[in-house]
Amino acid sequence: MVTLTIDGQRIQAEEGTTLLEAARDHNIYIPTLCVNEAVSPYGACRLCLVEVTKKERQRLVASCLYFVEEGLIVRTDSERIALIRGMIIELLLARCPKAGEVQELAKRLGVRESRFRVEDENNLCVLCALCTRVCQEVVGQSAISLVNPGTDREVAIPFYDNSDACIACGSCAYICPTEAIKLEDVGDTRIITMPNCRLEFKLKQCPKCGTYWAPEKQLEYMIKKANISPKVFDLCPDCRE
Ligand code: SF4
Ligand code: FES
């Protein structure tokens, strides 16, 4: 265990705990947009910046990536942090003015409007990379990635075309904090709509009840990964004994 101070509160935390986790364990609020416990931290949004003082040297760090240390002094709410966070949320508001999660955060941080120009008012992608991380780390595929540098950065599948690696599981849509990726099952088809492409996959029909219940590609992937008999997925879960 290490002892540190966050916002004047002396706390203890296990080694290997991030500052964000330690703060949350003690009900200290730090805003975040790119963190989800299902995947490893990445440091994309920078909203979680905090000020740390160590050996009388002060610096700003991303609390989702920085681990607790003995004697560390942490400030989560200084004027400097409020200024930087305000700027970041204004940039996010200009990038994704209609994203509910961004609007909520702006409200909570007391930011009403952005001084920056809106380029595309329908853009919902905050480039948090949660979708790419869940695809790689949880599903075990790398069907999508963040491509292009600078202002052209975006989420994409290879060559902006149908991705062979995508198994249609929809994990990217479930984890996306802003609904920039959408999933819809229509009849026998699963449609995944990403910021710049649309993918369609065939759903398997249950021979007993007729329901289209899971993407064929996802079932094939599971059969191969777990080395199980295809017969396991003959019927939908409701019609299995
Ligand atoms: S599509 Fe969603 S999850 Fe992926 S980077 Fe954009 S906002 Fe994040
Ligand atoms: S939550 Fe730490 S950088 Fe986004």
mmCIF file of C-alpha atoms and ligand atoms in Angstrom:
data_model
loop_
_atom_site.group_PDB
_atom_site.id
_atom_site.type_symbol
_atom_site.label_atom_id
_atom_site.label_comp_id
_atom_site.label_asym_id
_atom_site.label_seq_id
_atom_site.Cartn_x
_atom_site.Cartn_y
_atom_site.Cartn_z
ATOM 1 C CA MET A 1 0.000 0.000 0.000
ATOM 2 C CA VAL A 2 1.152 3.559 -0.635
ATOM 3 C CA THR A 3 -0.008 6.756 1.040
ATOM 4 C CA LEU A 4 -0.663 9.872 -1.002
ATOM 5 C CA THR A 5 -2.710 13.051 -0.811
ATOM 6 C CA ILE A 6 -5.500 13.903 -3.230
ATOM 7 C CA ASP A 7 -7.114 17.325 -2.858
ATOM 8 C CA GLY A 8 -5.853 17.544 0.710
ATOM 9 C CA GLN A 9 -7.207 14.115 1.634
ATOM 10 C CA ARG A 10 -4.662 11.536 2.792
ATOM 11 C CA ILE A 11 -5.507 8.221 1.219
ATOM 12 C CA GLN A 12 -4.059 4.763 0.874
ATOM 13 C CA ALA A 13 -4.050 2.808 -2.344
ATOM 14 C CA GLU A 14 -2.631 -0.437 -3.636
ATOM 15 C CA GLU A 15 0.486 -0.175 -5.767
ATOM 16 C CA GLY A 16 -0.436 -0.409 -9.431
ATOM 17 C CA THR A 17 -3.607 1.626 -8.924
ATOM 18 C CA THR A 18 -3.949 4.637 -11.214
ATOM 19 C CA LEU A 19 -4.591 8.080 -9.742
ATOM 20 C CA LEU A 20 -8.002 8.021 -11.408
ATOM 21 C CA GLU A 21 -8.939 4.728 -9.748
ATOM 22 C CA ALA A 22 -7.642 5.913 -6.372
ATOM 23 C CA ALA A 23 -9.625 9.154 -6.661
ATOM 24 C CA ARG A 24 -12.797 7.313 -7.683
ATOM 25 C CA ASP A 25 -12.379 4.875 -4.790
ATOM 26 C CA HIS A 26 -12.596 7.932 -2.528
ATOM 27 C CA ASN A 27 -15.464 9.621 -4.365
ATOM 28 C CA ILE A 28 -13.263 12.324 -5.825
ATOM 29 C CA TYR A 29 -14.589 13.346 -9.224
ATOM 30 C CA ILE A 30 -12.289 13.508 -12.248
ATOM 31 C CA PRO A 31 -13.950 13.878 -15.657
ATOM 32 C CA THR A 32 -13.147 11.223 -18.279
ATOM 33 C CA LEU A 33 -14.235 10.373 -21.774
ATOM 34 C CA CYS A 34 -11.910 7.640 -22.926
ATOM 35 C CA VAL A 35 -11.892 5.276 -19.959
ATOM 36 C CA ASN A 36 -13.775 2.008 -19.658
ATOM 37 C CA GLU A 37 -12.786 -0.772 -17.282
ATOM 38 C CA ALA A 38 -13.200 -3.354 -20.051
ATOM 39 C CA VAL A 39 -10.107 -2.053 -21.839
ATOM 40 C CA SER A 40 -6.670 -0.705 -20.948
ATOM 41 C CA PRO A 41 -6.277 3.061 -20.501
ATOM 42 C CA TYR A 42 -5.031 4.991 -23.500
ATOM 43 C CA GLY A 43 -4.907 8.679 -22.608
ATOM 44 C CA ALA A 44 -6.851 10.005 -25.572
ATOM 45 C CA CYS A 45 -9.139 12.704 -24.179
ATOM 46 C CA ARG A 46 -6.841 14.365 -21.606
ATOM 47 C CA LEU A 47 -9.872 15.434 -19.573
ATOM 48 C CA CYS A 48 -8.550 13.492 -16.602
ATOM 49 C CA LEU A 49 -5.470 15.724 -16.239
ATOM 50 C CA VAL A 50 -4.390 16.332 -12.654
ATOM 51 C CA GLU A 51 -1.492 18.193 -11.066
ATOM 52 C CA VAL A 52 1.065 16.071 -9.233
ATOM 53 C CA THR A 53 3.809 17.321 -6.950
ATOM 54 C CA LYS A 54 6.793 15.112 -6.328
ATOM 55 C CA LYS A 55 10.033 16.264 -4.699
ATOM 56 C CA GLU A 56 8.686 19.830 -4.965
ATOM 57 C CA ARG A 57 8.353 19.518 -8.729
ATOM 58 C CA GLN A 58 4.901 20.037 -10.147
ATOM 59 C CA ARG A 59 3.567 18.682 -13.416
ATOM 60 C CA LEU A 60 0.395 17.744 -15.219
ATOM 61 C CA VAL A 61 -0.329 14.074 -15.879
ATOM 62 C CA ALA A 62 -3.213 12.020 -17.225
ATOM 63 C CA SER A 63 -4.645 10.406 -14.098
ATOM 64 C CA CYS A 64 -5.903 7.369 -16.042
ATOM 65 C CA LEU A 65 -2.314 6.472 -16.942
ATOM 66 C CA TYR A 66 -0.367 7.597 -13.875
ATOM 67 C CA PHE A 67 0.120 5.201 -10.982
ATOM 68 C CA VAL A 68 -0.047 6.094 -7.301
ATOM 69 C CA GLU A 69 3.268 6.765 -5.566
ATOM 70 C CA GLU A 70 4.278 7.114 -1.949
ATOM 71 C CA GLY A 71 4.047 10.727 -0.770
ATOM 72 C CA LEU A 72 2.582 12.084 -4.003
ATOM 73 C CA ILE A 73 0.510 15.246 -3.696
ATOM 74 C CA VAL A 74 -2.296 15.424 -6.230
ATOM 75 C CA ARG A 75 -4.643 18.280 -7.133
ATOM 76 C CA THR A 76 -7.635 17.452 -9.289
ATOM 77 C CA ASP A 77 -9.325 20.849 -9.289
ATOM 78 C CA SER A 78 -6.815 23.714 -9.424
ATOM 79 C CA GLU A 79 -7.420 26.868 -11.477
ATOM 80 C CA ARG A 80 -4.835 25.717 -14.002
ATOM 81 C CA ILE A 81 -6.611 22.379 -14.444
ATOM 82 C CA ALA A 82 -10.012 24.040 -14.757
ATOM 83 C CA LEU A 83 -8.596 26.267 -17.498
ATOM 84 C CA ILE A 84 -7.106 23.382 -19.471
ATOM 85 C CA ARG A 85 -10.169 21.162 -19.032
ATOM 86 C CA GLY A 86 -12.383 24.033 -20.128
ATOM 87 C CA MET A 87 -10.305 24.412 -23.278
ATOM 88 C CA ILE A 88 -10.422 20.654 -23.995
ATOM 89 C CA ILE A 89 -14.182 20.482 -23.560
ATOM 90 C CA GLU A 90 -14.625 23.539 -25.791
ATOM 91 C CA LEU A 91 -12.593 21.799 -28.488
ATOM 92 C CA LEU A 92 -14.704 18.672 -28.047
ATOM 93 C CA LEU A 93 -17.896 20.717 -28.235
ATOM 94 C CA ALA A 94 -16.709 22.216 -31.514
ATOM 95 C CA ARG A 95 -15.766 18.801 -32.836
ATOM 96 C CA CYS A 96 -18.949 16.993 -31.751
ATOM 97 C CA PRO A 97 -21.610 19.588 -30.856
ATOM 98 C CA LYS A 98 -24.414 17.023 -30.848
ATOM 99 C CA ALA A 99 -22.689 14.334 -28.777
ATOM 100 C CA GLY A 100 -24.756 13.897 -25.608
ATOM 101 C CA GLU A 101 -21.837 12.706 -23.497
ATOM 102 C CA VAL A 102 -19.786 15.784 -24.462
ATOM 103 C CA GLN A 103 -22.716 18.101 -23.719
ATOM 104 C CA GLU A 104 -23.164 16.466 -20.293
ATOM 105 C CA LEU A 105 -19.490 16.874 -19.455
ATOM 106 C CA ALA A 106 -19.488 20.492 -20.637
ATOM 107 C CA LYS A 107 -22.471 21.198 -18.404
ATOM 108 C CA ARG A 108 -20.821 19.564 -15.428
ATOM 109 C CA LEU A 109 -17.644 21.577 -16.040
ATOM 110 C CA GLY A 110 -19.584 24.819 -16.381
ATOM 111 C CA VAL A 111 -18.849 25.325 -20.086
ATOM 112 C CA ARG A 112 -21.855 26.677 -21.988
ATOM 113 C CA GLU A 113 -20.423 27.215 -25.453
ATOM 114 C CA SER A 114 -17.308 26.816 -27.525
ATOM 115 C CA ARG A 115 -15.253 29.631 -28.961
ATOM 116 C CA PHE A 116 -13.979 27.268 -31.676
ATOM 117 C CA ARG A 117 -15.455 26.763 -35.130
ATOM 118 C CA VAL A 118 -17.674 23.741 -35.772
ATOM 119 C CA GLU A 119 -16.408 21.862 -38.842
ATOM 120 C CA ASP A 120 -19.067 19.178 -39.048
ATOM 121 C CA GLU A 121 -22.084 19.505 -36.802
ATOM 122 C CA ASN A 122 -23.034 15.854 -37.308
ATOM 123 C CA ASN A 123 -19.699 14.425 -36.237
ATOM 124 C CA LEU A 124 -20.153 12.276 -33.151
ATOM 125 C CA CYS A 125 -16.717 10.682 -32.919
ATOM 126 C CA VAL A 126 -14.528 12.102 -30.150
ATOM 127 C CA LEU A 127 -11.576 9.859 -31.147
ATOM 128 C CA CYS A 128 -11.527 8.173 -27.740
ATOM 129 C CA ALA A 129 -10.335 4.872 -29.270
ATOM 130 C CA LEU A 130 -12.617 2.815 -27.040
ATOM 131 C CA CYS A 131 -13.976 1.012 -30.107
ATOM 132 C CA THR A 132 -10.543 0.111 -31.451
ATOM 133 C CA ARG A 133 -9.339 -1.048 -28.038
ATOM 134 C CA VAL A 134 -12.373 -3.247 -27.358
ATOM 135 C CA CYS A 135 -12.034 -4.814 -30.799
ATOM 136 C CA GLN A 136 -8.374 -5.574 -30.251
ATOM 137 C CA GLU A 137 -8.229 -6.377 -26.541
ATOM 138 C CA VAL A 138 -11.589 -7.971 -25.772
ATOM 139 C CA VAL A 139 -12.787 -9.443 -29.056
ATOM 140 C CA GLY A 140 -9.290 -10.351 -30.202
ATOM 141 C CA GLN A 141 -9.666 -8.806 -33.662
ATOM 142 C CA SER A 142 -8.323 -5.535 -35.016
ATOM 143 C CA ALA A 143 -11.087 -4.791 -37.433
ATOM 144 C CA ILE A 144 -11.023 -1.028 -36.876
ATOM 145 C CA SER A 145 -8.318 1.466 -36.093
ATOM 146 C CA LEU A 146 -7.627 5.168 -35.816
ATOM 147 C CA VAL A 147 -6.081 6.316 -39.074
ATOM 148 C CA ASN A 148 -4.542 9.501 -40.514
ATOM 149 C CA PRO A 149 -2.655 12.174 -38.577
ATOM 150 C CA GLY A 150 -3.845 15.517 -37.192
ATOM 151 C CA THR A 151 -7.209 16.934 -38.146
ATOM 152 C CA ASP A 152 -7.888 14.049 -40.557
ATOM 153 C CA ARG A 153 -7.757 11.487 -37.753
ATOM 154 C CA GLU A 154 -10.722 9.133 -37.822
ATOM 155 C CA VAL A 155 -11.941 5.641 -37.032
ATOM 156 C CA ALA A 156 -11.853 3.383 -40.055
ATOM 157 C CA ILE A 157 -11.878 -0.174 -41.258
ATOM 158 C CA PRO A 158 -9.098 -1.168 -43.678
ATOM 159 C CA PHE A 159 -9.472 0.649 -46.997
ATOM 160 C CA TYR A 160 -12.864 2.022 -45.846
ATOM 161 C CA ASP A 161 -14.375 -1.144 -47.274
ATOM 162 C CA ASN A 162 -15.884 -4.329 -45.876
ATOM 163 C CA SER A 163 -13.521 -5.535 -43.181
ATOM 164 C CA ASP A 164 -12.790 -9.246 -43.213
ATOM 165 C CA ALA A 165 -11.643 -9.043 -39.618
ATOM 166 C CA CYS A 166 -14.977 -7.663 -38.387
ATOM 167 C CA ILE A 167 -17.162 -10.413 -36.929
ATOM 168 C CA ALA A 168 -20.208 -8.168 -36.463
ATOM 169 C CA CYS A 169 -20.267 -8.615 -32.678
ATOM 170 C CA GLY A 170 -21.104 -4.940 -32.166
ATOM 171 C CA SER A 171 -18.745 -4.461 -29.204
ATOM 172 C CA CYS A 172 -17.581 -1.188 -30.780
ATOM 173 C CA ALA A 173 -21.146 0.137 -30.870
ATOM 174 C CA TYR A 174 -21.840 -0.914 -27.275
ATOM 175 C CA ILE A 175 -18.717 0.758 -25.889
ATOM 176 C CA CYS A 176 -18.859 3.968 -27.974
ATOM 177 C CA PRO A 177 -19.737 6.770 -25.507
ATOM 178 C CA THR A 178 -21.287 9.043 -28.122
ATOM 179 C CA GLU A 179 -23.216 6.661 -30.397
ATOM 180 C CA ALA A 180 -20.873 7.449 -33.262
ATOM 181 C CA ILE A 181 -21.126 3.753 -34.110
ATOM 182 C CA LYS A 182 -24.624 2.359 -34.440
ATOM 183 C CA LEU A 183 -25.900 -1.182 -34.630
ATOM 184 C CA GLU A 184 -29.240 -2.272 -35.976
ATOM 185 C CA ASP A 185 -30.700 -5.702 -36.774
ATOM 186 C CA VAL A 186 -33.173 -5.455 -39.640
ATOM 187 C CA GLY A 187 -34.748 -8.751 -40.716
ATOM 188 C CA ASP A 188 -31.916 -11.114 -41.591
ATOM 189 C CA THR A 189 -29.247 -8.405 -41.606
ATOM 190 C CA ARG A 190 -27.084 -6.721 -38.975
ATOM 191 C CA ILE A 191 -26.114 -3.223 -39.997
ATOM 192 C CA ILE A 192 -23.180 -1.506 -38.306
ATOM 193 C CA THR A 193 -22.844 2.156 -39.184
ATOM 194 C CA MET A 194 -19.495 3.781 -38.450
ATOM 195 C CA PRO A 195 -18.573 7.453 -38.911
ATOM 196 C CA ASN A 196 -17.484 6.805 -42.490
ATOM 197 C CA CYS A 197 -18.784 3.434 -43.593
ATOM 198 C CA ARG A 198 -21.640 0.993 -43.294
ATOM 199 C CA LEU A 199 -21.212 -2.765 -42.894
ATOM 200 C CA GLU A 200 -23.833 -5.465 -43.395
ATOM 201 C CA PHE A 201 -23.770 -9.013 -42.061
ATOM 202 C CA LYS A 202 -26.100 -11.966 -42.423
ATOM 203 C CA LEU A 203 -27.888 -13.109 -39.280
ATOM 204 C CA LYS A 204 -28.439 -16.796 -38.534
ATOM 205 C CA GLN A 205 -32.037 -17.951 -38.410
ATOM 206 C CA CYS A 206 -33.233 -20.394 -35.774
ATOM 207 C CA PRO A 207 -34.839 -23.344 -37.616
ATOM 208 C CA LYS A 208 -37.294 -23.886 -34.742
ATOM 209 C CA CYS A 209 -38.731 -20.430 -33.992
ATOM 210 C CA GLY A 210 -37.587 -18.553 -37.087
ATOM 211 C CA THR A 211 -35.855 -15.750 -35.192
ATOM 212 C CA TYR A 212 -32.743 -14.178 -36.683
ATOM 213 C CA TRP A 213 -30.635 -14.238 -33.567
ATOM 214 C CA ALA A 214 -26.869 -13.774 -34.155
ATOM 215 C CA PRO A 215 -24.445 -12.835 -36.941
ATOM 216 C CA GLU A 216 -23.262 -15.944 -38.780
ATOM 217 C CA LYS A 217 -19.740 -14.532 -38.852
ATOM 218 C CA GLN A 218 -19.654 -14.083 -35.080
ATOM 219 C CA LEU A 219 -20.849 -17.658 -34.522
ATOM 220 C CA GLU A 220 -18.202 -18.998 -36.926
ATOM 221 C CA TYR A 221 -15.589 -17.019 -35.021
ATOM 222 C CA MET A 222 -16.728 -18.413 -31.662
ATOM 223 C CA ILE A 223 -16.807 -21.984 -32.989
ATOM 224 C CA LYS A 224 -13.257 -21.624 -34.262
ATOM 225 C CA LYS A 225 -11.902 -19.769 -31.212
ATOM 226 C CA ALA A 226 -13.433 -22.099 -28.627
ATOM 227 C CA ASN A 227 -13.031 -25.187 -30.785
ATOM 228 C CA ILE A 228 -16.631 -26.257 -30.243
ATOM 229 C CA SER A 229 -19.089 -28.139 -32.425
ATOM 230 C CA PRO A 230 -21.138 -25.957 -34.815
ATOM 231 C CA LYS A 231 -24.170 -27.891 -33.573
ATOM 232 C CA VAL A 232 -24.044 -25.837 -30.341
ATOM 233 C CA PHE A 233 -25.394 -22.872 -32.318
ATOM 234 C CA ASP A 234 -27.975 -24.714 -34.407
ATOM 235 C CA LEU A 235 -30.833 -23.281 -32.363
ATOM 236 C CA CYS A 236 -31.205 -19.844 -30.763
ATOM 237 C CA PRO A 237 -30.706 -19.653 -26.946
ATOM 238 C CA ASP A 238 -34.476 -19.613 -26.344
ATOM 239 C CA CYS A 239 -35.073 -22.856 -28.258
ATOM 240 C CA ARG A 240 -32.201 -24.786 -26.723
ATOM 241 C CA GLU A 241 -33.087 -27.379 -24.078
HETATM 242 S S1 SF4 B 1 -16.377 5.750 -32.843
HETATM 243 FE FE1 SF4 B 1 -17.033 6.040 -30.711
HETATM 244 S S2 SF4 B 1 -15.718 4.665 -29.519
HETATM 245 FE FE2 SF4 B 1 -14.755 4.891 -31.545
HETATM 246 S S3 SF4 B 1 -13.276 6.567 -31.304
HETATM 247 FE FE3 SF4 B 1 -15.184 7.483 -32.055
HETATM 248 S S4 SF4 B 1 -16.297 8.106 -30.194
HETATM 249 FE FE4 SF4 B 1 -14.691 6.668 -29.536
HETATM 250 S S1 FES B 2 -9.660 9.590 -19.265
HETATM 251 FE FE1 FES B 2 -7.512 9.910 -19.118
HETATM 252 S S2 FES B 2 -7.028 10.701 -21.042
HETATM 253 FE FE2 FES B 2 -9.148 10.263 -21.243
#
